[in-house]
Coordinates of C-alpha atoms and ligand atoms in Angstrom, one line a residue:
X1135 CA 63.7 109.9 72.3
X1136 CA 63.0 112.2 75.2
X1137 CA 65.8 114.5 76.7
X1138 CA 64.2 114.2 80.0
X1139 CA 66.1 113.4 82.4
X1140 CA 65.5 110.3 84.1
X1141 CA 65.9 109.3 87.4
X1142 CA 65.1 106.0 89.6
X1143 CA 64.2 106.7 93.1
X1144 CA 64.6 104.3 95.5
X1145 CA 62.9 104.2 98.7
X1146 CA 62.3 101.5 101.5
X1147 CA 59.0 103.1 102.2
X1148 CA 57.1 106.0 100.4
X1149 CA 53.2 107.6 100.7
X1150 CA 51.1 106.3 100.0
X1151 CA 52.3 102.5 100.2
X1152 CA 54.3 101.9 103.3
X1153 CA 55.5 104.4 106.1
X1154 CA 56.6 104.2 109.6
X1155 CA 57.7 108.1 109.7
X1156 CA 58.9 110.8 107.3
X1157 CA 61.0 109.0 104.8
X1158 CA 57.6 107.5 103.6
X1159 CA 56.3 111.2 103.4
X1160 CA 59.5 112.1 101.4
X1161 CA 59.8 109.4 99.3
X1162 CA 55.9 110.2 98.6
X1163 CA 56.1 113.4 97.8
X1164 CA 59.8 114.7 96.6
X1165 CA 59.1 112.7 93.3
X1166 CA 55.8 114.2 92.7
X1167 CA 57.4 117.7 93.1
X1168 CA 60.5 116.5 90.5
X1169 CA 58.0 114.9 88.6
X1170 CA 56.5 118.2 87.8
X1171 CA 60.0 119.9 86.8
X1172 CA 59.9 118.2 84.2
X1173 CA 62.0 114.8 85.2
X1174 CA 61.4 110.9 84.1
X1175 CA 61.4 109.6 87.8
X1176 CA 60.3 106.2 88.7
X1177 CA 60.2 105.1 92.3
X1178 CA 61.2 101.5 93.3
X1179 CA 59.7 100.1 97.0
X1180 CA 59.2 96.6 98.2
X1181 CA 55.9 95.3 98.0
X1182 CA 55.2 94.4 101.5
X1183 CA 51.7 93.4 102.8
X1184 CA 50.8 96.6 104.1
X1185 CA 51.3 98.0 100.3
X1186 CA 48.6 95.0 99.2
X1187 CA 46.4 96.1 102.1
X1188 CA 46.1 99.7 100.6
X1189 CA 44.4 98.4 97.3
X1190 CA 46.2 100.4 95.0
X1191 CA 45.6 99.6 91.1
X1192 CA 48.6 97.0 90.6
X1193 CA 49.3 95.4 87.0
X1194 CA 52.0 92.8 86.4
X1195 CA 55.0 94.6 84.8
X1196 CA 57.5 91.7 84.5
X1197 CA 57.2 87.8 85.8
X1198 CA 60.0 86.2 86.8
X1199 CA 62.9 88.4 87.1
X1200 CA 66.3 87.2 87.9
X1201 CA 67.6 88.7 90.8
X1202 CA 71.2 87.7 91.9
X1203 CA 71.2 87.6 95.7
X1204 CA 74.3 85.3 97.5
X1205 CA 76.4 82.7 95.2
X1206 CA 72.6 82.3 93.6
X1207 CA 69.5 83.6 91.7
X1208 CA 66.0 84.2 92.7
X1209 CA 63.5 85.2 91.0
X1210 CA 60.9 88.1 91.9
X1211 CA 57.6 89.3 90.3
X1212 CA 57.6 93.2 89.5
X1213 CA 54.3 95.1 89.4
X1214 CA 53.4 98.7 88.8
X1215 CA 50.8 101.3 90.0
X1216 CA 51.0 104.7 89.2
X1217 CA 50.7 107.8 92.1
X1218 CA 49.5 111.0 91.4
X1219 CA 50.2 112.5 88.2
X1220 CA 51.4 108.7 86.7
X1221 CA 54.7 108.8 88.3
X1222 CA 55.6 105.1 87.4
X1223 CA 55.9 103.1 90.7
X1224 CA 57.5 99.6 90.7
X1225 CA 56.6 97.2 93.3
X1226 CA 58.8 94.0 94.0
X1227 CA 57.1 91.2 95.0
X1228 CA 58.8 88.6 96.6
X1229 CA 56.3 86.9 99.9
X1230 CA 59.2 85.3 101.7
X1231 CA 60.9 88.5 101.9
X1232 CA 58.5 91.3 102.1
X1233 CA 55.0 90.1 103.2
X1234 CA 55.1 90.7 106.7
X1235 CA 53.4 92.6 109.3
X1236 CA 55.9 95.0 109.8
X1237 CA 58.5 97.0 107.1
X1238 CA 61.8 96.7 109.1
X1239 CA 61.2 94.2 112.4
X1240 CA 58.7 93.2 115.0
X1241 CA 58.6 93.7 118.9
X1242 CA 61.4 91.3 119.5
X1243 CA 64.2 93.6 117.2
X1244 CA 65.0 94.0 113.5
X1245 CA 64.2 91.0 111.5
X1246 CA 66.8 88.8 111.1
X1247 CA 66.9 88.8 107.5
X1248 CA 67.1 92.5 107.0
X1249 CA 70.4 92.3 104.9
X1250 CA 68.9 90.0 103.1
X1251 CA 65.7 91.4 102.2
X1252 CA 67.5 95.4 101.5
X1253 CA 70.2 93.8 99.2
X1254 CA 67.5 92.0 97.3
X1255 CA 65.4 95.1 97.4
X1256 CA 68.9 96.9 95.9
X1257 CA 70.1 93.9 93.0
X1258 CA 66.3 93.8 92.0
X1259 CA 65.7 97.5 91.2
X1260 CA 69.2 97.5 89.3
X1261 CA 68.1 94.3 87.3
X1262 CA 64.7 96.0 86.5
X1263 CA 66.6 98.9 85.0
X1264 CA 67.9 96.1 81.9
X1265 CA 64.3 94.8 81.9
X1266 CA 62.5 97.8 80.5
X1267 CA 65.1 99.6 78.7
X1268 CA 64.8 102.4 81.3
X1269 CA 68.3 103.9 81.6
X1270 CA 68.5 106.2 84.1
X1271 CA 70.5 109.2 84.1
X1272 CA 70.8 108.8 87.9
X1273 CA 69.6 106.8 90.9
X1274 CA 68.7 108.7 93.6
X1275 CA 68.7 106.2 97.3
X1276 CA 67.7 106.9 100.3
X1277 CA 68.9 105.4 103.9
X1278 CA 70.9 102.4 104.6
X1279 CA 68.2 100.0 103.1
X1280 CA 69.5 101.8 99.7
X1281 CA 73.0 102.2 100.5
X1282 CA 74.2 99.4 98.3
X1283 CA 73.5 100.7 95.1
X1284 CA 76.5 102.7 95.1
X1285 CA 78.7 100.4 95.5
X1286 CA 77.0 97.7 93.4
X1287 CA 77.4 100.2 90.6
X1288 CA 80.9 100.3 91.0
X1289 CA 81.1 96.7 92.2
X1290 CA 79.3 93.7 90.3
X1291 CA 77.6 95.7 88.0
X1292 CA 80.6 98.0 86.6
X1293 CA 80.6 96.0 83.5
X1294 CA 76.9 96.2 82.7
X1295 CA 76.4 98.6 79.6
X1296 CA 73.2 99.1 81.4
X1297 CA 74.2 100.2 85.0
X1298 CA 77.9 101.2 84.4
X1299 CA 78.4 104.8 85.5
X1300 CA 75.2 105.6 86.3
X1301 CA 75.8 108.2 88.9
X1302 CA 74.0 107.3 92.7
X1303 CA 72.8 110.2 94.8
X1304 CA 72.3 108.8 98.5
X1305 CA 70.5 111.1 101.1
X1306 CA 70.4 110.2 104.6
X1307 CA 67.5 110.9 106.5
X1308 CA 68.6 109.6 109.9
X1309 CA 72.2 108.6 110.8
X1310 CA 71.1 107.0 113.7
X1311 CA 70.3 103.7 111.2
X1312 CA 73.2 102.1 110.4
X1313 CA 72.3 99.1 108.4
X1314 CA 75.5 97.4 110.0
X1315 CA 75.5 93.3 109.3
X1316 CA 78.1 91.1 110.5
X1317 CA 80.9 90.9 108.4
X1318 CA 80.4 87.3 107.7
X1319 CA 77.5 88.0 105.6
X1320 CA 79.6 89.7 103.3
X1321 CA 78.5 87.2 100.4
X1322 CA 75.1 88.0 100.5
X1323 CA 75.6 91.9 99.0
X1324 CA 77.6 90.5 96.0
X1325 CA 80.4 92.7 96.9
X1326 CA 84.1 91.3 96.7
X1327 CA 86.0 91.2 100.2
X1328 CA 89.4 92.9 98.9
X1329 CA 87.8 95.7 97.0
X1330 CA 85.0 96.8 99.5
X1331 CA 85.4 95.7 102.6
X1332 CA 88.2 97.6 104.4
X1333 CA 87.9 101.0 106.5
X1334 CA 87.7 102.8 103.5
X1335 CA 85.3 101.1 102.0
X1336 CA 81.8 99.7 103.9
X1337 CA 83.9 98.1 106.9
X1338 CA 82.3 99.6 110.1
X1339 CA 84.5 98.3 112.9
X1340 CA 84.7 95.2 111.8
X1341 CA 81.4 94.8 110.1
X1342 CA 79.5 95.8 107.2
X1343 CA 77.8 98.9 107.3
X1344 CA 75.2 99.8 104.1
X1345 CA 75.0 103.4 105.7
X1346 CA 78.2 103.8 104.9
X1347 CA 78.3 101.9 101.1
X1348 CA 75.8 104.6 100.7
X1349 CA 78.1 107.5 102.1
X1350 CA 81.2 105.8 100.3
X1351 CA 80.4 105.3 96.6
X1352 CA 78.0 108.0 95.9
X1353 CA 78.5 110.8 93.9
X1354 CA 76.7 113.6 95.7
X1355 CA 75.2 112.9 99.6
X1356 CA 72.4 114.6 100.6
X1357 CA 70.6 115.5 104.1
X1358 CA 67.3 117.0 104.8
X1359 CA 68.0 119.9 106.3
X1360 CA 71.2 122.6 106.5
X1361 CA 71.7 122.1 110.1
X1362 CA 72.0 118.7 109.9
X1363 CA 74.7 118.5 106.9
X1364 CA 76.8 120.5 109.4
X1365 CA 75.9 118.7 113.1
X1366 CA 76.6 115.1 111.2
X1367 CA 80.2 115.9 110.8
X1368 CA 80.9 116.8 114.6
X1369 CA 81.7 113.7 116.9
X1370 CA 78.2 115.0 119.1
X1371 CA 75.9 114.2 116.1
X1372 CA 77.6 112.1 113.9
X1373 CA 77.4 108.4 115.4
X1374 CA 80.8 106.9 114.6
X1375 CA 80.4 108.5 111.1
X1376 CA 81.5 112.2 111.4
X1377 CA 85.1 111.7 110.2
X1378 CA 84.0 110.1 106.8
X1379 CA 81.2 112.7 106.2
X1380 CA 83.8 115.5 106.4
X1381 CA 86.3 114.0 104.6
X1382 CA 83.2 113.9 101.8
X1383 CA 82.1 117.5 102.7
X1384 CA 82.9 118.6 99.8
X1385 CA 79.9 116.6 98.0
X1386 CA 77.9 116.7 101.0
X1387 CA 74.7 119.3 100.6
X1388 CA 71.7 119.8 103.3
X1389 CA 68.3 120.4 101.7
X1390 CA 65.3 121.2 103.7
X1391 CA 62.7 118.9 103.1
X1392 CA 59.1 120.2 101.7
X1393 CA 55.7 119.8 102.9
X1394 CA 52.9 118.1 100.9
X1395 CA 50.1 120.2 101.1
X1396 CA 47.7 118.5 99.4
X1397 CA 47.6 116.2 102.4
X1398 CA 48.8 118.1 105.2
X1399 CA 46.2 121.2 105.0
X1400 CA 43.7 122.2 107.3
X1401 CA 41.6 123.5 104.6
X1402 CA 41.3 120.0 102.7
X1403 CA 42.4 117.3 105.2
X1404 CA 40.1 114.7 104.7
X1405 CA 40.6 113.1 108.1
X1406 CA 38.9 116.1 110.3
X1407 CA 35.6 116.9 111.7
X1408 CA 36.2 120.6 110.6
X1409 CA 38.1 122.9 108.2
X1410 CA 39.8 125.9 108.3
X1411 CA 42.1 128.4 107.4
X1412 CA 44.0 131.3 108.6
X1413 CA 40.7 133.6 107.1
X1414 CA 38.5 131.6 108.3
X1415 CA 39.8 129.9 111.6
X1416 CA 36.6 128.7 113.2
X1417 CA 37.1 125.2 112.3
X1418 CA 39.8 125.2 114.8
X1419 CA 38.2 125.1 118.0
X1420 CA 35.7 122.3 116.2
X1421 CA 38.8 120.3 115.7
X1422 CA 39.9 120.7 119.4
X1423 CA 36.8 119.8 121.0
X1424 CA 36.6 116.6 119.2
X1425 CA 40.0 116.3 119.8
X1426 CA 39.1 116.2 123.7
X1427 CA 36.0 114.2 122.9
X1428 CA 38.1 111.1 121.3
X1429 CA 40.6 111.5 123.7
X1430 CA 38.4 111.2 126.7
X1431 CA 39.6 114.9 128.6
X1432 CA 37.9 116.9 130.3
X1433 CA 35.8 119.3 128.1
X1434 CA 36.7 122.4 130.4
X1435 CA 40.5 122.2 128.9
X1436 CA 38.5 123.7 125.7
X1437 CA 39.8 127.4 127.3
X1438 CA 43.2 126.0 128.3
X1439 CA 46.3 125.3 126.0
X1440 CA 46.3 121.4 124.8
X1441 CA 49.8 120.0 124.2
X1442 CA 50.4 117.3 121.4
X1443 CA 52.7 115.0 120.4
X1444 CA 52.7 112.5 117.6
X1445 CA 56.3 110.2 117.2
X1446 CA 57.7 106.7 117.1
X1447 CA 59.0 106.4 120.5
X1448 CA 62.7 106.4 119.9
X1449 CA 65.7 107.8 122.1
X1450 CA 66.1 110.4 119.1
X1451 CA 62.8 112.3 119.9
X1452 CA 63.5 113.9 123.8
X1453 CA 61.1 111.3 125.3
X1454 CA 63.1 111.0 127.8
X1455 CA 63.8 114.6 129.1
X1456 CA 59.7 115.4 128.0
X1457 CA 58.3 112.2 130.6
X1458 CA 61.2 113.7 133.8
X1459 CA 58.9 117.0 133.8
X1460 CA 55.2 115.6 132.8
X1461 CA 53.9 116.2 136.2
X1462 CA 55.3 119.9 136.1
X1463 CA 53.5 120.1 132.7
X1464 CA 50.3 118.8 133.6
X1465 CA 50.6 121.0 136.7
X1466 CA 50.0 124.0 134.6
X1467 CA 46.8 122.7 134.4
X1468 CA 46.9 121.6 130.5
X1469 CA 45.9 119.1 128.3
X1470 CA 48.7 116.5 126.7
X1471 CA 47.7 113.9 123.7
X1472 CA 50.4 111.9 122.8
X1473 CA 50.3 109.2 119.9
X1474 CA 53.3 107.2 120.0
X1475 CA 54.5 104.1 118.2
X1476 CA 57.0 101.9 118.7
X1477 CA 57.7 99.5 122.2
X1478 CA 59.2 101.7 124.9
X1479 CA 57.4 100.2 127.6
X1480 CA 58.9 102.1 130.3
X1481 CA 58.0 105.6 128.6
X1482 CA 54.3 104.2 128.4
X1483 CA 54.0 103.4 132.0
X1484 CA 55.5 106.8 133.0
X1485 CA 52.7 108.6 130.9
X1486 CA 50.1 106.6 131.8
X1487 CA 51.1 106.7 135.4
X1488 CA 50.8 110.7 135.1
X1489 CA 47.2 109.9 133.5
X1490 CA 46.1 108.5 136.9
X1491 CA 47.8 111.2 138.9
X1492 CA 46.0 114.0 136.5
X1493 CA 42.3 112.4 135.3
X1494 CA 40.5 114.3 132.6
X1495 CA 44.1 115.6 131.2
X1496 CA 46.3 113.1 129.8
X1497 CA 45.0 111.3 126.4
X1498 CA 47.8 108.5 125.0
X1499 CA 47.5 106.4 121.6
X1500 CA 50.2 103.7 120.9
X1501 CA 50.1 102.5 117.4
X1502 CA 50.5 103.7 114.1
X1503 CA 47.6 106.0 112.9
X1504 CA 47.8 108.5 110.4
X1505 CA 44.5 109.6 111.3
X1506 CA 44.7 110.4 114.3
X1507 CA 48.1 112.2 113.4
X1508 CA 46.3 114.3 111.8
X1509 CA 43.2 115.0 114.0
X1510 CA 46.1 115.9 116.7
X1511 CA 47.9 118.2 114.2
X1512 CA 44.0 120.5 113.7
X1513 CA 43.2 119.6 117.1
X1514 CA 46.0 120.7 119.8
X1515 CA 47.0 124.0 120.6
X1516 CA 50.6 123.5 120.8
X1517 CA 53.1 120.8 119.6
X1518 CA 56.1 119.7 121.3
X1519 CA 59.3 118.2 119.3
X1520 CA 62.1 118.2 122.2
X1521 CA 64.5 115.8 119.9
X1522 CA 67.7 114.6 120.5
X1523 CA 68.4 115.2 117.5
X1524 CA 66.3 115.7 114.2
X1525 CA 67.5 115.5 110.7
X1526 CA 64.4 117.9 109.5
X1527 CA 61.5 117.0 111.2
X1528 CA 58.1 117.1 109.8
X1529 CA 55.5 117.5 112.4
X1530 CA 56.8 121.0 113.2
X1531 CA 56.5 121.8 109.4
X1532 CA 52.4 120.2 109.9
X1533 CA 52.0 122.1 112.9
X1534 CA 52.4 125.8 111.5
X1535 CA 50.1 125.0 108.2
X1536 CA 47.6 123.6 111.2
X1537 CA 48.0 126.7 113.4
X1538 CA 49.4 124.8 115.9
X1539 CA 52.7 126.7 117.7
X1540 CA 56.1 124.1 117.9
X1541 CA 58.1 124.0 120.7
X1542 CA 61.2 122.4 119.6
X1543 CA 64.9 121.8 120.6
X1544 CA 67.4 123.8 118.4
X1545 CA 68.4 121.0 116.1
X1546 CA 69.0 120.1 112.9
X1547 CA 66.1 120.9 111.1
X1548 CA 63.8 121.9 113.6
X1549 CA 67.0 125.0 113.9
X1550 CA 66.2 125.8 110.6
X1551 CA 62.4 125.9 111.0
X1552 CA 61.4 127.3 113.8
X1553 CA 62.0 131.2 114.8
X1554 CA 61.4 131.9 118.4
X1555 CA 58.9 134.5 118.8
X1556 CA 59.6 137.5 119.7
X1557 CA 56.4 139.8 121.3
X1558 CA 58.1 143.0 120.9
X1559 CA 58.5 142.8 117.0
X1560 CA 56.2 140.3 116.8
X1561 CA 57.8 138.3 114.8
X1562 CA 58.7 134.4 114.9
X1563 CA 56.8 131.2 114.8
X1564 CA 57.4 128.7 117.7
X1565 CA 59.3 128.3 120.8
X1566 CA 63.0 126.9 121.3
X1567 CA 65.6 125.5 123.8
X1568 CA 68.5 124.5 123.1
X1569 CA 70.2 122.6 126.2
X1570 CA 69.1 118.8 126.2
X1571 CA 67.7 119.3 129.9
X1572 CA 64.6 119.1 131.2
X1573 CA 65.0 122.3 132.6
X1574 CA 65.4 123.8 129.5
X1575 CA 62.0 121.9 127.5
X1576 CA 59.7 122.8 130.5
X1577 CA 60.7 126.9 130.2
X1578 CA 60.1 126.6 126.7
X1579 CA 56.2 124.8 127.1
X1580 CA 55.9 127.2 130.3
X1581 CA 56.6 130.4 127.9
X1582 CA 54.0 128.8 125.2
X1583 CA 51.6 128.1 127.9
X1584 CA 52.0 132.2 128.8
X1585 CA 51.6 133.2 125.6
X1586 CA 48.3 131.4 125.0
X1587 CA 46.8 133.7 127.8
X1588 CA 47.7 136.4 125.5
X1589 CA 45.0 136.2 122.6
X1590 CA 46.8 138.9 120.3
X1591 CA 49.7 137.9 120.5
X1592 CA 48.7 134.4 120.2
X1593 CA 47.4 135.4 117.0
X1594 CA 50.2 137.0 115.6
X1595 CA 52.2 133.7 116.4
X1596 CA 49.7 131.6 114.8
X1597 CA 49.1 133.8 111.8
X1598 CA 53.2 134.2 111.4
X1599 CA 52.9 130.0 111.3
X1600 CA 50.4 129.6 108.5
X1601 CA 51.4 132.3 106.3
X1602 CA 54.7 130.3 106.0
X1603 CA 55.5 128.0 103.1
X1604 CA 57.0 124.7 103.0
X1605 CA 56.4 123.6 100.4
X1606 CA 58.4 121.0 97.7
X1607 CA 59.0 124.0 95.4
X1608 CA 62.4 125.4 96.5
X1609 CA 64.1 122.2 97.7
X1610 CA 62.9 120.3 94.7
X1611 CA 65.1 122.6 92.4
X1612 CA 68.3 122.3 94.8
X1613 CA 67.8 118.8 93.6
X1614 CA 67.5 119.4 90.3
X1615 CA 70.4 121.0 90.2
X1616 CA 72.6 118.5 91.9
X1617 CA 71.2 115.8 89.3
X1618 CA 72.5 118.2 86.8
X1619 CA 75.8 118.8 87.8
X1620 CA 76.4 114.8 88.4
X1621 CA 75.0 114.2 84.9
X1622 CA 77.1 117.1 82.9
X1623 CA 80.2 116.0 85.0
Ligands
LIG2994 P1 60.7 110.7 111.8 O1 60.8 110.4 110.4 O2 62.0 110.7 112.5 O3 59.8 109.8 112.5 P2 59.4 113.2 110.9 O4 59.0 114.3 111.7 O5 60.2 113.4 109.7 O6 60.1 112.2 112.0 O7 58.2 112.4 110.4 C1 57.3 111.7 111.2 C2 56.1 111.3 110.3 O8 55.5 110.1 110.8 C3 55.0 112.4 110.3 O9 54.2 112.3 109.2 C4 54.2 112.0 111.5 O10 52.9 112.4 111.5 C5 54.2 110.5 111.4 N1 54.1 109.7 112.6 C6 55.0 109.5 113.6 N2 54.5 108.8 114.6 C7 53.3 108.4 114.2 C8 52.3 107.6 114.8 N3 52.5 107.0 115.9 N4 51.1 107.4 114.1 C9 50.9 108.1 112.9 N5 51.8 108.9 112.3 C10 53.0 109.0 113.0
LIG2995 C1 64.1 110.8 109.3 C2 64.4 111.8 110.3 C3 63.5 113.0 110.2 C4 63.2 113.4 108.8 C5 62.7 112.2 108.0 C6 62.5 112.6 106.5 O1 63.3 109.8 109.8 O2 64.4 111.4 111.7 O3 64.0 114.1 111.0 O4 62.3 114.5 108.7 O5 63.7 111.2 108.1 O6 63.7 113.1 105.9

């Protein structure tokens, strides 16, 4: 027998199956980068449509799986692929629950069966672990649509010989998801009312909150960045949840998530016209006039600073304070390429009404397109992240590897990321504010606009950017080492 140690990652979306923002890029990554320290880790995801649409080499790993869900059992098909390097990646199939358009909802809210379709996701992946023999030495879950598996552990499953004990790391990636059901749905989790749903348990005033399960009955809780441990136990940042977080503090880490660079690098990226590197950083301005091309701007903004933005359109990201001072922006006399998905209609209208005002400046995408992501990353000159709040951020990560200078609020890990540059010492990477006012955001873009007249000291920002590393190495061992302690305690 092996003396790896083995570990069952659970994700509800993960590169390159399913993603709708950077818990896909996680999921798809962090196991690669455990992978290679030596661990047994499997990773678990739904097997929604957009999974089929990708093509991946599937093979049938087990037929007809019984899968407790409610007072009954269903069964569920359970398929494998392998990523990179054979990391071992089961798929559940079951249509009526996954095979939609969408991962989580549809224009019209969440779908309605969302508690239904995570807790399957959750009994499935445990019931899988007695199908193959694969005892892990720890489960490692991610977000409320994994939050369960905590609590199941200690819950239906605590006399399994299979699942009893095994210890549950749960990292949250964005508090602002609750995964809070009414409380009459309490059947459906397999959970008994008097032991787990009270306000010490996964009660959420009044109703059942899978966040929480998650924060609850895990061992160890993890967040992506060190900022973010801290902010999520202050009443400002912690949404309701701040109180429980710090009475857990004590098993409550913040690790910086990595950066894939074998997808996000300007030297490889398969998805634009031109590469390059800090050595050789002609490619750039390739990537940038194309960039203007696709986006229809005017061609004479090839000598003037274009601004880009690439984020689901959600309160969380600053859209609000960034579309109050778009006209003083564009006033500057700069370009702005924003890819945005999600359905804020009333941000849209604002952006594209300051299209018509500015013609030849303003470029806007709504959808999902990792392409384009990416032909924005090469191809603007500077990046704007003016969050809310941001658990660690990835974009900002992107943008340095891509040359591209951040301006970000101070927050969570966009704090830990981004050093203001300084021209005296030369020294820094981006630009920051830290006051959520539009006051604040538009001095920040005004100083990055400034500093791109500036060609040497532009350079010294940009070279300060791509010499910096990101990469999986580091964090992956902080994880490591929390999967050891749980498993030697
Ligand atoms: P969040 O997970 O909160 O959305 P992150 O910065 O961690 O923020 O990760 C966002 C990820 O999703 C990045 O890979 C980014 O490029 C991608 N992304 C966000 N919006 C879009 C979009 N509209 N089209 C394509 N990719 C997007
Ligand atoms: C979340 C957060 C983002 C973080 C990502 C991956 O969606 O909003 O800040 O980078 O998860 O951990």
């Amino acid at each position: 027998m092996s003396d790896k140690l083995k570990v069952l990652f659970l994700s509800s979306e993960a590169v390159p199956y399913a993603k709708t923002g950077g818990l896909a890029d996680v999921a798809g990554s962090l196991p690669l980068a455990l992978k290679k320290l030596g661990i047994d880790i499997r990773l678990v995801l739904p097997l929604y449509s957009m999974v089929r649409k990708g093509n991946f080499p599937i093979r049938p790993l087990i037929e007809n799986l019984e899968v407790p869900l409610g007072m009954e059992m269903f069964k569920a098909n359970i398929l494998e692929t392998r990523a990179d390097t054979g990391l071992p990646v089961y798929l559940i199939e079951r249509d009526d629950l996954y095979d939609r358009p969408n991962l989580y909802g549809n224009s019209m809210g969440d779908y309605y069966d969302n508690l239904e379709r995570f807790t399957f996701f959750t009994h499935a992946a445990l019931c899988i672990i007695q199908a193959i023999s694969f005892k892990p030495d720890l489960i490692h879950c991610n977000d409320w649509q994994t939050g369960l598996i905590p609590a199941l552990i200690k819950g239906p499953y605590h006399n399994n010989p299979f699942i009893r004990e095994i210890p549950a790391v749960f990292t949250i990636h964005n508090l602002g998801y609750q995964g809070i059901f009414p409380s009459e749905k309490l059947s459906v989790t397999g959970l008994l009312k008097e032991k787990f749903f009270h306000p010490e348990g996964i009660e959420f005033w009044k109703k059942i909150s899978l966040l929480k399960a998650g924060i609850i009955y895990s061992e160890a809780i993890t967040t992506v960045s060190p900022t973010y441990a801290k902010e999520i136990q202050t009443s400002e940042y912690g949404m309701g949840m701040d109180g429980i977080l710090h009475h857990r503090r004590a098993f409550l880490y913040g690790i910086l998530n990595g950066v894939d660079y074998k997808l996000w690098n300007p030297e490889t990226d398969t998805h634009i016209p031109a590469h390059y590197s800090l050595e050789n950083i002609g490619g750039k301005a390739q990537c940038k006039e194309s960039l203007i091309k696709e986006m229809g701007l005017k061609l004479s903004l090839k000598t003037r600073p274009v601004l880009g933005m690439t984020t689901r359109l959600d309160t969380q990201k600053g859209l609000d304070l960034f579309v109050e001072i778009l006209n003083d922006i564009l006033n500057l006399d700069v370009g702005l390429v924003i890819l945005g998905s999600g359905d804020e209609d009333i941000l849209q209208d604002k952006i594209r009404a300051a299209a018509e005002k500015h013609p030849g400046l303003v470029g806007l995408k709504i959808g999902f397109d990792e392409s384009i992501a990416h032909r924005i990353m090469a191809g603007v000159d500077i990046f704007l992240i003016p969050s809310r709040y941001e658990p660690c951020g990835l974009t900002q990560m992107y943008a340095l590897k891509y040359g591209t200078i951040p301006v970000v609020r101070a927050t969570g890990g966009l704090e830990d990321t981004i050093i203001p540059f300084d021209i005296q010492s030369g020294e820094g990477n981006g630009f920051k504010f830290g006051h959520y006012k539009p006051e604040a955001l538009f001095k920040a873009v005004q100083d990055a606009v400034e500093l791109f007249q500036n060609s040497n000291a532009w350079e010294k920002i940009r070279e300060n950017g791509m010499k910096a590393d990101f990469s999986w190495n580091r964090s992956a061992r902080a994880y490591l080492e929390i999967y050891q302690s749980l498993v030697r305690d």
